[in-house]
PDB file of C-alpha atoms in Angstrom:
ATOM      1  CA  UNK R  88     -50.950 -10.679  14.168  1.00  0.00           C
ATOM      2  CA  UNK R  89     -49.487  -7.166  14.204  1.00  0.00           C
ATOM      3  CA  UNK R  90     -48.576  -7.662  17.845  1.00  0.00           C
ATOM      4  CA  UNK R  91     -46.610 -10.844  17.005  1.00  0.00           C
ATOM      5  CA  UNK R  92     -44.758  -9.108  14.173  1.00  0.00           C
ATOM      6  CA  UNK R  93     -43.876  -6.216  16.471  1.00  0.00           C
ATOM      7  CA  UNK R  94     -42.602  -8.625  19.149  1.00  0.00           C
ATOM      8  CA  UNK R  95     -40.537 -10.579  16.611  1.00  0.00           C
ATOM      9  CA  UNK R  96     -39.112  -7.327  15.241  1.00  0.00           C
ATOM     10  CA  UNK R  97     -38.139  -6.212  18.747  1.00  0.00           C
ATOM     11  CA  UNK R  98     -36.487  -9.567  19.435  1.00  0.00           C
ATOM     12  CA  UNK R  99     -34.495  -9.358  16.199  1.00  0.00           C
ATOM     13  CA  UNK R 100     -33.346  -5.814  17.026  1.00  0.00           C
ATOM     14  CA  UNK R 101     -32.353  -6.861  20.539  1.00  0.00           C
ATOM     15  CA  UNK R 102     -30.353  -9.826  19.241  1.00  0.00           C
ATOM     16  CA  UNK R 103     -28.677  -7.642  16.618  1.00  0.00           C
ATOM     17  CA  UNK R 104     -27.702  -5.105  19.274  1.00  0.00           C
ATOM     18  CA  UNK R 105     -26.231  -7.832  21.464  1.00  0.00           C
ATOM     19  CA  UNK R 106     -24.280  -9.318  18.554  1.00  0.00           C
ATOM     20  CA  UNK R 107     -22.987  -5.888  17.614  1.00  0.00           C
ATOM     21  CA  UNK R 108     -21.823  -5.215  21.166  1.00  0.00           C
ATOM     22  CA  UNK R 109     -20.160  -8.627  21.318  1.00  0.00           C
ATOM     23  CA  UNK R 110     -18.247  -7.791  18.132  1.00  0.00           C
ATOM     24  CA  UNK R 111     -17.055  -4.517  19.677  1.00  0.00           C
ATOM     25  CA  UNK R 112     -16.011  -6.368  22.832  1.00  0.00           C
ATOM     26  CA  UNK R 113     -14.067  -8.899  20.762  1.00  0.00           C
ATOM     27  CA  UNK R 114     -12.353  -6.083  18.833  1.00  0.00           C
ATOM     28  CA  UNK R 115     -11.374  -4.342  22.081  1.00  0.00           C
ATOM     29  CA  UNK R 116     -10.047  -7.622  23.510  1.00  0.00           C
ATOM     30  CA  UNK R 117      -7.982  -8.181  20.354  1.00  0.00           C
ATOM     31  CA  UNK R 118      -6.576  -4.630  20.508  1.00  0.00           C
ATOM     32  CA  UNK R 119      -5.622  -5.090  24.171  1.00  0.00           C
ATOM     33  CA  UNK R 120      -3.887  -8.383  23.389  1.00  0.00           C
ATOM     34  CA  UNK R 121      -1.927  -6.741  20.551  1.00  0.00           C
ATOM     35  CA  UNK R 122      -0.958  -3.830  22.814  1.00  0.00           C
ATOM     36  CA  UNK R 123       0.288  -6.210  25.517  1.00  0.00           C
ATOM     37  CA  UNK R 124       2.167  -8.356  22.988  1.00  0.00           C
ATOM     38  CA  UNK R 125       3.824  -5.306  21.397  1.00  0.00           C
ATOM     39  CA  UNK R 126       4.825  -3.969  24.811  1.00  0.00           C
ATOM     40  CA  UNK R 127       6.325  -7.344  25.694  1.00  0.00           C
ATOM     41  CA  UNK R 128       8.274  -7.590  22.402  1.00  0.00           C
ATOM     42  CA  UNK R 129       9.518  -4.028  22.882  1.00  0.00           C
ATOM     43  CA  UNK R 130      10.679  -4.692  26.445  1.00  0.00           C
ATOM     44  CA  UNK R 131      12.478  -7.886  25.420  1.00  0.00           C
ATOM     45  CA  UNK R 132      14.234  -6.429  22.389  1.00  0.00           C
ATOM     46  CA  UNK R 133      14.297  -2.628  22.464  1.00  0.00           C
ATOM     47  CA  UNK R 134      14.081  -1.367  26.035  1.00  0.00           C
ATOM     48  CA  UNK R 135      17.773  -1.905  26.766  1.00  0.00           C
ATOM     49  CA  UNK R 136      18.514   1.002  24.405  1.00  0.00           C
ATOM     50  CA  UNK R 137      15.274   2.982  24.393  1.00  0.00           C
ATOM     51  CA  UNK R 138      14.232   2.513  28.047  1.00  0.00           C
ATOM     52  CA  UNK R 139      11.301   0.578  29.517  1.00  0.00           C
ATOM     53  CA  UNK R 140       9.113   3.676  29.227  1.00  0.00           C
ATOM     54  CA  UNK R 141      10.547   4.815  25.879  1.00  0.00           C
ATOM     55  CA  UNK R 142      12.434   7.585  27.705  1.00  0.00           C
ATOM     56  CA  UNK R 143      15.685   6.804  25.946  1.00  0.00           C
ATOM     57  CA  UNK R 144      18.938   5.379  27.273  1.00  0.00           C
ATOM     58  CA  UNK R 145      21.805   4.685  24.874  1.00  0.00           C
ATOM     59  CA  UNK R 146      19.219   5.099  22.100  1.00  0.00           C
ATOM     60  CA  UNK R 147      16.877   8.067  21.663  1.00  0.00           C
ATOM     61  CA  UNK R 148      13.558   8.607  23.419  1.00  0.00           C
ATOM     62  CA  UNK R 149      10.616   7.208  21.497  1.00  0.00           C
ATOM     63  CA  UNK R 150       7.872   8.787  23.621  1.00  0.00           C
ATOM     64  CA  UNK R 151       6.343  10.763  20.748  1.00  0.00           C
ATOM     65  CA  UNK R 152       7.555   8.684  17.818  1.00  0.00           C
ATOM     66  CA  UNK R 153       3.998   8.204  16.512  1.00  0.00           C
ATOM     67  CA  UNK R 154       3.593  11.927  15.893  1.00  0.00           C
ATOM     68  CA  UNK R 155       6.911  12.179  14.035  1.00  0.00           C
ATOM     69  CA  UNK R 156       6.699   9.200  11.681  1.00  0.00           C
ATOM     70  CA  UNK R 157       4.080   7.136   9.874  1.00  0.00           C
ATOM     71  CA  UNK R 158       3.652   3.470  10.716  1.00  0.00           C
ATOM     72  CA  UNK R 159       5.425   2.635   7.436  1.00  0.00           C
ATOM     73  CA  UNK R 160       8.394   4.859   8.355  1.00  0.00           C
ATOM     74  CA  UNK R 161       8.612   3.325  11.835  1.00  0.00           C
ATOM     75  CA  UNK R 162       8.510  -0.134  10.268  1.00  0.00           C
ATOM     76  CA  UNK R 163      11.323   0.830   7.906  1.00  0.00           C
ATOM     77  CA  UNK R 164      13.478   2.086  10.785  1.00  0.00           C
ATOM     78  CA  UNK R 165      12.849  -1.125  12.740  1.00  0.00           C
ATOM     79  CA  UNK R 166      13.693  -3.371   9.790  1.00  0.00           C
ATOM     80  CA  UNK R 167      16.592  -1.413   8.255  1.00  0.00           C
ATOM     81  CA  UNK R 168      18.088   0.227  11.331  1.00  0.00           C
ATOM     82  CA  UNK R 169      19.138   3.835  11.581  1.00  0.00           C
ATOM     83  CA  UNK R 170      22.236   5.671  12.774  1.00  0.00           C
ATOM     84  CA  UNK R 171      23.512   3.475  15.628  1.00  0.00           C
ATOM     85  CA  UNK R 172      20.532   1.103  15.613  1.00  0.00           C
ATOM     86  CA  UNK R 173      21.306  -2.173  13.844  1.00  0.00           C
ATOM     87  CA  UNK R 174      18.908  -3.695  11.326  1.00  0.00           C
ATOM     88  CA  UNK R 175      17.001  -6.880  11.993  1.00  0.00           C
ATOM     89  CA  UNK R 176      16.503  -6.730  15.753  1.00  0.00           C
ATOM     90  CA  UNK R 177      12.818  -7.300  15.003  1.00  0.00           C
ATOM     91  CA  UNK R 178      11.470  -8.917  11.854  1.00  0.00           C
ATOM     92  CA  UNK R 179       8.148 -10.016  10.381  1.00  0.00           C
ATOM     93  CA  UNK R 180       5.115  -9.961  12.634  1.00  0.00           C
ATOM     94  CA  UNK R 181       7.021  -8.642  15.646  1.00  0.00           C
ATOM     95  CA  UNK R 182       8.275  -5.641  13.662  1.00  0.00           C
ATOM     96  CA  UNK R 183       4.793  -4.947  12.319  1.00  0.00           C
ATOM     97  CA  UNK R 184       3.211  -5.294  15.765  1.00  0.00           C
ATOM     98  CA  UNK R 185       5.683  -2.889  17.389  1.00  0.00           C
ATOM     99  CA  UNK R 186       5.470  -0.373  14.519  1.00  0.00           C
ATOM    100  CA  UNK R 187       1.678  -0.262  14.778  1.00  0.00           C
ATOM    101  CA  UNK R 188       1.846   0.022  18.582  1.00  0.00           C
ATOM    102  CA  UNK R 189       4.360   2.848  18.430  1.00  0.00           C
ATOM    103  CA  UNK R 190       2.323   4.768  15.847  1.00  0.00           C
ATOM    104  CA  UNK R 191      -0.970   4.428  17.703  1.00  0.00           C
ATOM    105  CA  UNK R 192       0.106   4.506  21.341  1.00  0.00           C
ATOM    106  CA  UNK R 193       3.021   6.936  21.349  1.00  0.00           C
ATOM    107  CA  UNK R 194       1.881  10.129  19.661  1.00  0.00           C
TER     108      UNK R 194
END
């Protein structure tokens, strides 16, 4: 009887470990999809001024924007514009996606 309980316990632990790993894999996949989507939105809407690699062109470099501003501040700049940058180039989910990407990926 004790042997059966031990085997069942091991099976439950193994299944829990697999489920946990699957959740981590799903999270990583989701993060990669968001990163790719944000990069695509940026290239379509922002790269003409800020460069494909955020190096700057007619607009300033954004290479280390994530270390200068919070995600909320980046979002505000995207939505409201700043200096020569017009407001409303990105809105809603696209603005949020790019702000998060810039904060996390460009420190």
